[in-house]
Coordinates of C-alpha atoms in Angstrom, one line a residue:
M1 CA -91.7 -51.7 -118.4
A2 CA -88.6 -53.3 -119.8
T3 CA -86.0 -54.4 -117.2
P4 CA -82.2 -53.9 -118.0
G5 CA -80.8 -57.1 -119.4
L6 CA -84.3 -58.4 -120.3
D7 CA -86.9 -57.0 -122.6
D8 CA -90.5 -57.4 -121.8
D9 CA -91.0 -60.5 -123.9
S10 CA -88.0 -62.3 -122.3
L11 CA -89.2 -61.4 -118.8
Q12 CA -92.7 -62.6 -119.7
Q13 CA -91.3 -65.9 -120.9
L14 CA -89.4 -66.4 -117.7
R15 CA -92.5 -65.7 -115.6
S16 CA -94.5 -68.1 -117.7
R17 CA -91.8 -70.7 -117.3
A18 CA -91.7 -70.1 -113.6
T19 CA -95.4 -70.6 -113.3
Q20 CA -95.2 -73.9 -115.1
L21 CA -92.4 -75.1 -112.8
L22 CA -94.5 -74.1 -109.7
L23 CA -97.5 -76.1 -111.0
K24 CA -95.2 -79.1 -111.6
E25 CA -93.6 -78.6 -108.1
N26 CA -90.2 -78.6 -109.6
W27 CA -88.7 -76.6 -106.8
K28 CA -85.0 -76.6 -107.9
E29 CA -85.7 -75.5 -111.4
Y30 CA -88.2 -72.9 -110.1
I31 CA -85.5 -71.4 -107.8
A32 CA -83.1 -71.1 -110.7
V33 CA -85.7 -69.4 -113.0
S34 CA -87.1 -67.1 -110.3
S35 CA -83.6 -66.1 -109.3
L36 CA -83.1 -64.8 -112.9
I37 CA -86.3 -62.7 -112.6
I38 CA -85.2 -61.3 -109.2
E39 CA -81.7 -60.5 -110.4
A40 CA -83.2 -58.6 -113.3
F41 CA -85.3 -56.5 -110.9
D42 CA -82.3 -56.0 -108.6
A43 CA -80.3 -54.7 -111.6
A44 CA -82.8 -51.9 -112.1
A45 CA -83.6 -50.0 -108.9
S46 CA -86.2 -47.9 -110.7
A47 CA -88.1 -51.1 -111.6
A48 CA -88.8 -51.8 -107.9
A49 CA -90.2 -48.3 -107.5
A50 CA -93.1 -49.0 -109.8
C51 CA -96.1 -50.4 -107.9
K52 CA -96.9 -53.1 -110.4
D53 CA -93.3 -54.3 -110.7
R54 CA -92.9 -54.2 -106.9
R55 CA -95.8 -56.6 -106.6
V56 CA -94.3 -59.0 -109.2
L57 CA -90.9 -58.9 -107.3
C58 CA -92.5 -59.5 -103.9
S59 CA -94.6 -62.4 -105.3
T60 CA -91.6 -64.0 -106.9
L61 CA -89.6 -63.7 -103.7
A62 CA -92.5 -65.2 -101.7
H63 CA -92.8 -68.1 -104.2
R64 CA -89.0 -68.7 -104.1
A65 CA -89.2 -68.7 -100.3
D66 CA -91.8 -71.5 -100.5
A67 CA -89.7 -73.5 -102.9
R68 CA -86.6 -73.1 -100.6
A69 CA -88.6 -74.2 -97.6
R70 CA -89.8 -77.3 -99.5
L71 CA -86.1 -78.2 -100.0
G72 CA -85.3 -77.6 -96.4
D73 CA -83.5 -74.3 -96.8
A74 CA -85.2 -72.4 -94.0
P75 CA -82.5 -69.6 -93.7
G76 CA -82.8 -68.9 -97.5
A77 CA -86.6 -68.9 -97.3
L78 CA -86.6 -66.4 -94.4
A79 CA -84.2 -64.2 -96.3
D80 CA -86.5 -64.1 -99.3
C81 CA -89.5 -63.3 -97.1
D82 CA -87.7 -60.5 -95.4
A83 CA -86.6 -59.1 -98.7
A84 CA -90.2 -59.1 -100.0
L85 CA -91.5 -57.5 -96.8
A86 CA -88.9 -54.8 -97.0
A87 CA -90.3 -53.8 -100.3
D88 CA -94.0 -54.3 -99.2
P89 CA -94.5 -54.8 -95.4
A90 CA -98.1 -55.9 -96.0
H91 CA -97.5 -58.4 -98.8
P92 CA -99.8 -61.3 -97.9
G93 CA -97.9 -64.0 -99.8
A94 CA -94.6 -63.0 -98.0
L95 CA -96.3 -62.9 -94.6
L96 CA -97.9 -66.3 -95.2
S97 CA -94.6 -67.8 -96.4
K98 CA -92.7 -66.4 -93.4
G99 CA -95.3 -67.7 -91.0
A100 CA -95.1 -71.2 -92.6
V101 CA -91.3 -71.3 -92.3
L102 CA -91.4 -70.0 -88.7
R103 CA -94.0 -72.6 -87.8
G104 CA -91.8 -75.3 -89.3
L105 CA -88.9 -74.1 -87.1
G106 CA -91.1 -74.3 -84.0
R107 CA -91.3 -70.5 -83.6
Y108 CA -95.1 -70.6 -83.2
A109 CA -95.6 -67.2 -81.4
R110 CA -93.7 -65.4 -84.2
A111 CA -95.5 -67.4 -86.9
A112 CA -98.8 -66.4 -85.4
E113 CA -97.7 -62.7 -85.6
C114 CA -97.1 -63.2 -89.4
F115 CA -100.4 -64.9 -89.9
R116 CA -102.2 -62.2 -87.9
A117 CA -100.6 -59.5 -90.1
A118 CA -101.7 -61.5 -93.2
L119 CA -105.2 -61.7 -91.7
A120 CA -105.4 -57.9 -91.6
V121 CA -104.8 -57.9 -95.4
S122 CA -106.6 -61.0 -96.5
V123 CA -109.4 -62.3 -94.2
T124 CA -110.0 -66.0 -94.8
D125 CA -111.0 -68.9 -92.7
E126 CA -107.8 -70.7 -93.6
V127 CA -105.6 -67.9 -92.3
R128 CA -107.7 -67.7 -89.1
E129 CA -107.1 -71.4 -88.6
M130 CA -103.3 -70.9 -89.1
V131 CA -103.4 -68.3 -86.3
E132 CA -105.3 -70.6 -84.0
Q133 CA -103.1 -73.6 -84.9
C134 CA -100.0 -71.6 -83.9
K135 CA -101.6 -70.6 -80.6
R136 CA -102.3 -74.2 -79.8
L137 CA -98.9 -75.4 -80.8
D138 CA -97.2 -72.6 -78.8
A139 CA -99.1 -73.6 -75.7
Q140 CA -98.3 -77.3 -76.4
A141 CA -94.6 -76.6 -76.8
R142 CA -94.6 -74.8 -73.4
S143 CA -96.7 -77.2 -71.4
G144 CA -96.5 -80.6 -73.2
A145 CA -100.3 -80.9 -72.9
V146 CA -101.6 -83.0 -75.9
D147 CA -105.1 -84.3 -76.5
L148 CA -105.3 -87.0 -79.1
S149 CA -108.8 -88.2 -77.9
E150 CA -110.6 -87.6 -81.2
W151 CA -107.9 -89.3 -83.2
V152 CA -107.8 -92.3 -80.9
L153 CA -111.6 -92.7 -81.0
A154 CA -111.5 -92.4 -84.7
G155 CA -109.5 -95.6 -84.8
F156 CA -106.1 -93.8 -85.3
S157 CA -107.2 -93.1 -88.8
G158 CA -107.1 -89.9 -90.9
K159 CA -104.6 -87.1 -90.7
F160 CA -102.1 -87.2 -87.9
P161 CA -102.8 -84.5 -85.3
D162 CA -100.5 -81.5 -85.3
L163 CA -97.8 -81.7 -82.6
A164 CA -95.2 -79.3 -81.3
E165 CA -91.8 -80.4 -79.9
H166 CA -91.6 -80.2 -76.1
V167 CA -89.0 -80.8 -73.4
G168 CA -90.4 -81.4 -70.0
P169 CA -88.6 -81.5 -66.6
V170 CA -85.7 -83.7 -67.8
E171 CA -82.0 -83.3 -68.5
V172 CA -79.1 -85.3 -69.9
R173 CA -76.6 -86.4 -67.2
R174 CA -74.0 -89.0 -66.6
S175 CA -75.6 -92.4 -65.9
A176 CA -73.9 -94.6 -63.3
A177 CA -76.4 -97.4 -63.8
H178 CA -76.0 -97.7 -67.6
G179 CA -72.7 -96.0 -68.2
G180 CA -72.3 -93.0 -70.5
R181 CA -75.2 -90.6 -70.5
G182 CA -78.9 -90.8 -69.8
V183 CA -82.0 -88.7 -69.3
F184 CA -83.0 -87.9 -65.7
A185 CA -86.0 -86.3 -64.1
V186 CA -85.3 -82.9 -62.5
K187 CA -88.5 -83.1 -60.3
N188 CA -91.1 -85.6 -59.2
I189 CA -93.2 -86.7 -62.2
E190 CA -96.6 -88.4 -62.0
A191 CA -97.6 -91.3 -64.1
G192 CA -98.9 -90.3 -67.5
A193 CA -97.1 -87.0 -67.7
T194 CA -95.5 -86.1 -71.0
L195 CA -91.7 -86.0 -70.7
V196 CA -90.6 -85.3 -74.3
I197 CA -92.3 -84.7 -77.7
S198 CA -89.6 -85.0 -80.4
K199 CA -89.8 -84.7 -84.1
A200 CA -87.7 -87.1 -86.1
V201 CA -84.7 -86.0 -88.0
A202 CA -85.9 -88.5 -90.5
I203 CA -87.9 -91.7 -90.7
G204 CA -87.8 -94.7 -93.1
R205 CA -91.0 -96.6 -93.5
G206 CA -92.2 -99.7 -95.4
V207 CA -95.0 -102.2 -95.4
L208 CA -93.7 -105.8 -95.3
P209 CA -96.0 -108.6 -96.3
D210 CA -93.4 -110.9 -94.7
A211 CA -91.6 -109.9 -91.5
A212 CA -88.5 -111.8 -92.7
D213 CA -88.2 -109.7 -95.9
S214 CA -84.7 -108.5 -95.3
A215 CA -84.3 -107.1 -98.8
E216 CA -87.2 -104.7 -98.2
K217 CA -85.8 -103.7 -94.9
M218 CA -82.5 -102.8 -96.5
V219 CA -84.4 -100.6 -99.0
V220 CA -86.1 -98.9 -96.0
W221 CA -82.8 -98.4 -94.2
K222 CA -81.0 -96.9 -97.3
D223 CA -83.9 -94.5 -97.9
F224 CA -83.7 -93.5 -94.2
V225 CA -80.0 -93.0 -94.2
D226 CA -80.2 -90.8 -97.3
K227 CA -82.9 -88.6 -95.6
V228 CA -80.7 -88.2 -92.5
L229 CA -77.7 -87.2 -94.5
D230 CA -79.8 -84.7 -96.5
A231 CA -81.2 -83.2 -93.3
A232 CA -77.7 -82.8 -91.9
E233 CA -76.4 -81.2 -95.0
K234 CA -79.2 -78.6 -95.2
C235 CA -79.4 -77.6 -91.5
P236 CA -76.2 -77.0 -89.4
R237 CA -78.3 -77.2 -86.2
T238 CA -79.6 -80.6 -87.1
A239 CA -76.0 -81.8 -87.9
S240 CA -74.8 -80.3 -84.6
L241 CA -77.5 -82.3 -82.7
I242 CA -76.6 -85.5 -84.5
Y243 CA -73.0 -85.1 -83.5
T244 CA -74.0 -84.9 -79.8
L245 CA -74.9 -88.6 -80.0
S246 CA -72.5 -91.5 -79.4
T247 CA -70.9 -93.3 -82.4
G248 CA -70.5 -96.5 -80.2
E249 CA -66.7 -96.2 -80.5
D250 CA -66.0 -93.2 -78.3
P251 CA -65.3 -93.9 -74.6
E252 CA -68.7 -93.3 -73.1
D253 CA -67.4 -91.5 -70.0
E254 CA -65.5 -89.0 -72.1
L255 CA -68.5 -87.9 -74.1
P256 CA -69.6 -84.4 -73.2
V257 CA -73.0 -83.8 -71.6
P258 CA -74.9 -81.5 -74.0
D259 CA -76.6 -78.3 -72.9
M260 CA -80.4 -78.9 -72.7
A261 CA -80.9 -75.5 -74.5
Q262 CA -79.8 -77.3 -77.7
F263 CA -83.0 -79.5 -77.6
K264 CA -85.5 -76.7 -76.8
Q265 CA -87.3 -74.6 -79.3
E266 CA -86.5 -71.0 -78.2
T267 CA -89.5 -68.8 -78.4
D268 CA -87.9 -65.4 -77.6
E269 CA -85.3 -65.3 -80.4
L270 CA -85.0 -66.9 -83.8
N271 CA -82.1 -69.3 -84.1
D272 CA -82.2 -71.4 -87.2
G273 CA -79.0 -73.1 -86.1
T274 CA -76.6 -71.5 -88.5
A275 CA -74.6 -70.1 -85.6
M276 CA -74.2 -73.3 -83.8
A277 CA -70.7 -74.6 -83.8
T278 CA -69.9 -78.2 -84.4
D279 CA -66.6 -80.2 -84.4
S280 CA -67.6 -82.1 -87.5
A281 CA -68.6 -80.9 -90.9
P282 CA -72.1 -81.8 -92.1
N283 CA -70.7 -84.0 -94.7
D284 CA -68.9 -86.3 -92.2
V285 CA -70.9 -89.3 -93.6
D286 CA -68.8 -91.9 -91.8
K287 CA -69.5 -90.4 -88.4
I288 CA -73.2 -90.0 -89.1
L289 CA -73.5 -93.6 -90.2
K290 CA -71.9 -94.7 -86.9
V291 CA -74.3 -92.5 -85.0
L292 CA -77.3 -94.1 -86.7
D293 CA -76.0 -97.6 -86.0
V294 CA -76.4 -97.2 -82.3
N295 CA -79.0 -94.5 -81.8
C296 CA -81.9 -95.3 -84.1
L297 CA -85.2 -96.4 -82.7
T298 CA -87.7 -98.7 -84.3
E299 CA -91.0 -96.9 -84.9
D300 CA -93.7 -98.9 -83.2
A301 CA -96.7 -99.7 -85.3
A302 CA -99.7 -97.5 -84.7
P303 CA -100.5 -97.6 -81.0
S304 CA -103.8 -99.2 -81.8
A305 CA -102.2 -102.3 -83.4
N306 CA -102.5 -104.6 -80.4
L307 CA -105.6 -103.0 -78.8
L308 CA -107.8 -102.6 -81.8
G309 CA -106.3 -105.2 -84.1
S310 CA -104.2 -104.9 -87.2
N311 CA -104.8 -105.3 -90.9
G312 CA -102.4 -108.2 -91.4
V313 CA -99.4 -106.3 -92.7
I314 CA -96.2 -105.4 -90.8
N315 CA -95.2 -101.8 -90.6
C316 CA -91.4 -101.4 -90.7
G317 CA -90.3 -98.1 -89.4
V318 CA -86.9 -96.8 -88.2
G319 CA -86.1 -93.2 -87.2
L320 CA -83.8 -90.9 -85.4
W321 CA -85.2 -88.8 -82.6
I322 CA -82.3 -86.9 -80.9
L323 CA -83.3 -86.4 -77.3
P324 CA -85.1 -89.7 -77.0
A325 CA -81.9 -91.4 -78.3
F326 CA -80.3 -90.4 -75.0
I327 CA -82.8 -92.4 -73.0
N328 CA -81.4 -95.8 -71.9
H329 CA -83.1 -99.1 -72.1
S330 CA -84.5 -101.1 -69.2
C331 CA -86.6 -104.3 -69.0
H332 CA -88.3 -102.6 -66.0
P333 CA -88.9 -99.2 -67.6
N334 CA -90.6 -96.1 -66.1
A335 CA -91.5 -94.5 -69.4
R336 CA -93.0 -95.4 -72.7
R337 CA -93.0 -93.8 -76.2
T338 CA -95.9 -93.5 -78.7
H339 CA -95.3 -92.6 -82.3
V340 CA -97.7 -90.2 -83.9
G341 CA -96.7 -89.3 -87.4
D342 CA -93.0 -88.1 -87.3
H343 CA -93.2 -87.3 -83.6
A344 CA -92.3 -89.6 -80.7
I345 CA -94.2 -88.8 -77.4
V346 CA -92.4 -90.0 -74.3
H347 CA -94.5 -90.2 -71.2
A348 CA -94.0 -91.5 -67.7
S349 CA -95.5 -95.0 -67.3
R350 CA -95.3 -94.8 -63.5
D351 CA -94.5 -92.2 -60.9
I352 CA -90.9 -91.0 -61.3
K353 CA -88.9 -89.4 -58.4
S354 CA -86.6 -86.4 -58.9
G355 CA -83.2 -87.6 -59.8
E356 CA -84.4 -90.9 -61.1
E357 CA -83.1 -92.0 -64.6
I358 CA -85.8 -92.3 -67.2
T359 CA -85.8 -95.5 -69.2
F360 CA -88.0 -97.1 -71.8
A361 CA -87.9 -100.5 -73.7
Y362 CA -85.9 -100.7 -76.9
F363 CA -87.5 -104.1 -77.7
D364 CA -90.3 -106.4 -76.5
V365 CA -89.8 -107.0 -72.8
L366 CA -92.8 -109.3 -72.4
T367 CA -90.4 -112.2 -73.0
P368 CA -88.1 -114.4 -70.9
V369 CA -84.7 -113.1 -69.8
S370 CA -82.8 -115.3 -72.4
K371 CA -84.7 -113.7 -75.3
R372 CA -84.2 -110.2 -73.8
R373 CA -80.5 -110.8 -73.5
E374 CA -80.3 -111.8 -77.2
A375 CA -82.2 -108.6 -78.1
A376 CA -79.9 -106.5 -76.0
R377 CA -76.8 -107.9 -77.5
A378 CA -78.1 -107.1 -81.0
W379 CA -78.3 -103.5 -79.7
G380 CA -74.7 -103.8 -78.4
F381 CA -75.2 -103.8 -74.7
E382 CA -75.9 -106.1 -71.7
C383 CA -79.0 -105.1 -69.7
Q384 CA -78.3 -104.9 -66.0
C385 CA -81.7 -103.7 -64.8
D386 CA -83.0 -105.0 -61.5
R387 CA -85.4 -107.3 -63.4
C388 CA -82.7 -108.9 -65.5
R389 CA -80.3 -109.3 -62.5
F390 CA -83.1 -111.1 -60.5
E391 CA -84.1 -113.4 -63.3
A392 CA -80.6 -114.3 -64.2
G393 CA -79.2 -114.7 -60.7
D394 CA -81.9 -115.9 -58.4
A395 CA -81.0 -119.3 -57.0
I396 CA -84.5 -120.2 -56.0
V397 CA -86.3 -119.9 -59.3
G398 CA -83.2 -119.9 -61.5
Q399 CA -83.2 -123.7 -62.0
E400 CA -86.8 -123.8 -63.1
L401 CA -86.8 -120.9 -65.5
P402 CA -84.7 -122.5 -68.3
K403 CA -87.1 -125.4 -68.4
L404 CA -90.1 -123.2 -68.6
E405 CA -88.5 -121.0 -71.2
N406 CA -87.7 -124.0 -73.4
E407 CA -91.3 -125.2 -73.2
L408 CA -92.5 -121.7 -74.0
A409 CA -90.1 -121.3 -77.0
N410 CA -91.1 -124.7 -78.4
G411 CA -94.8 -124.2 -77.9
R412 CA -95.0 -127.7 -76.4
G413 CA -97.4 -128.8 -73.8
D414 CA -100.2 -127.1 -72.0
M415 CA -99.6 -123.4 -71.4
G416 CA -102.0 -123.5 -68.5
A417 CA -99.9 -126.2 -66.8
L418 CA -96.8 -124.1 -67.4
V419 CA -98.4 -121.1 -65.7
V420 CA -99.6 -123.2 -62.8
R421 CA -96.1 -124.6 -62.3
L422 CA -94.6 -121.0 -62.3
E423 CA -97.3 -119.7 -59.8
E424 CA -96.7 -122.7 -57.5
K425 CA -92.9 -122.3 -57.7
M426 CA -93.2 -118.6 -56.8
R427 CA -95.7 -119.4 -53.9
K428 CA -93.5 -122.1 -52.4
S429 CA -90.4 -120.0 -52.8
M430 CA -92.1 -117.0 -51.2
V431 CA -91.1 -114.8 -54.1
K432 CA -92.1 -111.2 -53.3
E433 CA -94.9 -109.5 -55.3
R434 CA -92.6 -107.2 -57.2
R435 CA -90.5 -110.2 -58.4
K436 CA -93.6 -112.2 -59.2
A437 CA -94.6 -109.3 -61.5
F438 CA -91.2 -109.6 -63.3
L439 CA -91.7 -113.4 -63.9
R440 CA -95.3 -113.0 -65.0
A441 CA -94.1 -110.4 -67.5
S442 CA -91.5 -112.8 -68.8
F443 CA -94.0 -115.5 -69.4
W444 CA -96.8 -113.2 -70.5
S445 CA -97.4 -115.2 -73.7
A446 CA -98.2 -118.3 -71.6
Y447 CA -100.6 -116.4 -69.4
S448 CA -102.2 -114.9 -72.5
A449 CA -102.6 -118.4 -74.1
L450 CA -104.3 -119.6 -70.9
F451 CA -106.8 -116.7 -70.6
D452 CA -107.5 -116.8 -74.3
S453 CA -108.7 -120.4 -74.1
D454 CA -112.0 -121.1 -72.4
K455 CA -111.0 -124.7 -72.1
L456 CA -107.7 -123.9 -70.3
V457 CA -109.5 -121.4 -68.0
R458 CA -112.0 -124.1 -67.0
K459 CA -109.2 -126.5 -66.4
W460 CA -106.7 -124.3 -64.6
G461 CA -108.4 -121.1 -63.8
R462 CA -108.9 -121.8 -60.0
R463 CA -105.2 -122.4 -59.5
V464 CA -104.0 -119.1 -60.9
P465 CA -104.8 -115.4 -60.1
C466 CA -107.6 -113.9 -62.2
E467 CA -106.8 -112.3 -65.5
A468 CA -107.2 -108.7 -64.3
A469 CA -105.0 -109.4 -61.3
V470 CA -102.2 -110.8 -63.5
A471 CA -102.5 -107.9 -65.9
E472 CA -102.2 -105.4 -63.0
S473 CA -99.1 -107.3 -61.8
V474 CA -97.5 -107.3 -65.2
A475 CA -98.3 -103.6 -65.7
G476 CA -96.4 -102.9 -62.5
A477 CA -93.3 -104.6 -64.0
I478 CA -93.3 -103.1 -67.5
G479 CA -95.6 -100.1 -67.4
G480 CA -98.3 -99.8 -70.1
D481 CA -98.8 -102.1 -72.9
E482 CA -101.8 -102.6 -75.2
S483 CA -102.0 -106.4 -74.8
V484 CA -101.8 -106.0 -71.0
L485 CA -104.5 -103.3 -71.1
R486 CA -106.7 -105.6 -73.2
A487 CA -106.3 -108.4 -70.6
M488 CA -107.1 -106.0 -67.8
L489 CA -110.2 -104.8 -69.6
R490 CA -111.4 -108.3 -70.3
G491 CA -110.7 -109.5 -66.8
A492 CA -112.4 -106.5 -65.3
N493 CA -115.4 -107.1 -67.5
N494 CA -115.7 -110.7 -66.4
G495 CA -115.5 -109.7 -62.7
N496 CA -113.9 -112.7 -61.1
G497 CA -113.6 -111.1 -57.7
C498 CA -111.1 -108.4 -58.7
G499 CA -112.7 -105.7 -56.6
N500 CA -115.7 -103.5 -56.7
R501 CA -116.7 -101.6 -59.9
L502 CA -115.0 -98.3 -58.9
E503 CA -111.8 -100.1 -57.8
V504 CA -111.6 -102.0 -61.0
E505 CA -112.3 -98.9 -63.2
D506 CA -109.5 -97.1 -61.3
K507 CA -107.1 -99.9 -62.1
V508 CA -108.1 -100.0 -65.7
V509 CA -107.7 -96.2 -66.1
R510 CA -104.3 -96.4 -64.3
I511 CA -103.0 -99.0 -66.8
G512 CA -104.5 -96.9 -69.6
R513 CA -102.6 -93.9 -68.4
A514 CA -99.4 -96.0 -68.3
T515 CA -100.1 -97.1 -71.8
Y516 CA -101.1 -93.9 -73.5
G517 CA -100.1 -91.2 -71.0
K518 CA -102.4 -88.2 -70.6
V519 CA -102.7 -87.7 -74.4
V520 CA -106.1 -89.4 -74.2
K521 CA -108.6 -87.9 -71.8
R522 CA -110.4 -90.0 -69.2
Q523 CA -113.8 -89.9 -70.9
A524 CA -112.3 -90.8 -74.3
M525 CA -110.3 -93.6 -72.7
R526 CA -113.5 -95.0 -71.3
A527 CA -115.1 -94.9 -74.7
L528 CA -112.1 -96.6 -76.2
F529 CA -112.4 -99.3 -73.5
R530 CA -116.0 -99.9 -74.5
L531 CA -115.1 -100.2 -78.1
T532 CA -112.4 -102.7 -77.3
L533 CA -114.7 -104.9 -75.2
D534 CA -117.4 -104.7 -77.9
A535 CA -114.8 -105.9 -80.5
D536 CA -113.8 -108.8 -78.2
N537 CA -117.4 -109.8 -77.7
N538 CA -118.1 -109.7 -81.5
K539 CA -115.1 -112.0 -82.1
C540 CA -116.6 -114.5 -79.7
L541 CA -120.0 -114.6 -81.6

């Protein structure tokens, strides 16, 4: 049937051209060509009445929806799906497209409804898996329960596990300790519990053969900034969330405290963000750049890097995660983040009381206070946590610390002798256990050098606590860390009077929980520990 404005040959040519563009994944051109086809059908109401032409129209709308979704135009994609379903409520392509868009928006329950409807028309294993996936993600979004055991035991390789965004029992409030705003617990939270799962607005990644390759880092940064600006332009909700963050120039006490509903994926009604008001237009490039300067987080290398070893390259990653960006830094943190794909999982690294501010480390805190102060200044703040105040102001150990720090920085001398001097100074000065943990964390590299050397252990081992005891102490100061967990595993394996087997296993699992949270089940964590010990033993052969 000829369509007004286009004869059969012209329409066939357009459809052929559209098919070629789909195969080439040229989404912009496909949208332009498919729009001509759809407009031609719209111009002839009678054309849509014919069964064959209606199927062509619905398929074209569904494909255009896919193309728009690929380019980040979720509202446009949903409008195309709804138009196709208005013409044919059981069109499988439109149902699958709408389900995929809703899944991308975090509306998992509604996405599952679309996939179930498609399953009634076209029964395939792939569609069944889509339904099950949405059910899993919907439960995860509500509970925050994540199980990465299989991925971890596979060596953190293969496809990243599917994750849903989640906001646990936390809220943004005024922070008296850090100034401005911070994230606080709204109820008691046990160690290991998931606090936030947040998908990045954008991430810039690169692999650097040389950590000092600043030119490559600039390429990564530019690519990242372009992605953020593109995301803000396409989605008003994303732009609105970005503008809730500080630019570093606004008076912190005058910044509004955002409503937590902005960060949660609503499951009862669809809100793509187009109705959210914002004081700034999405193209306010200057403001977005200022936001990025003070709110980006470095993407830690794979969580296996220190525990299972690395491949010799340095992963450079920077990203913007909105809600985690409100979490303030502390050198004595109570939370830790793990990066999985484009998601950041924030979990409690120790028990947190209701009303307590949640903090994690912006940089490596297993370093002396002078190095941490340099790192904090690079971020534009002075850390005033209890650990930093003690190390910078304690009159008893304060005179000794600069000397020890200088020896550590220069790598001069016997690291075992340095550790013994520090331990004896703390013992003679009757430093409390909590503060001993702070100092051991600051000189962790010296302790590691001692315990890594059989020669130094034979020489100094009897004058310092056993490796597992030191690791347990340091974990109390900074929460979980792969290098601390490795030391605990090795020390526990060696025994050295660190308690009976059950006590030692409990300590190891506790530090494992602080490191990974509850995303790795206890049985899988034990298997991971065995793999780690086997790897260490093989290195010694």
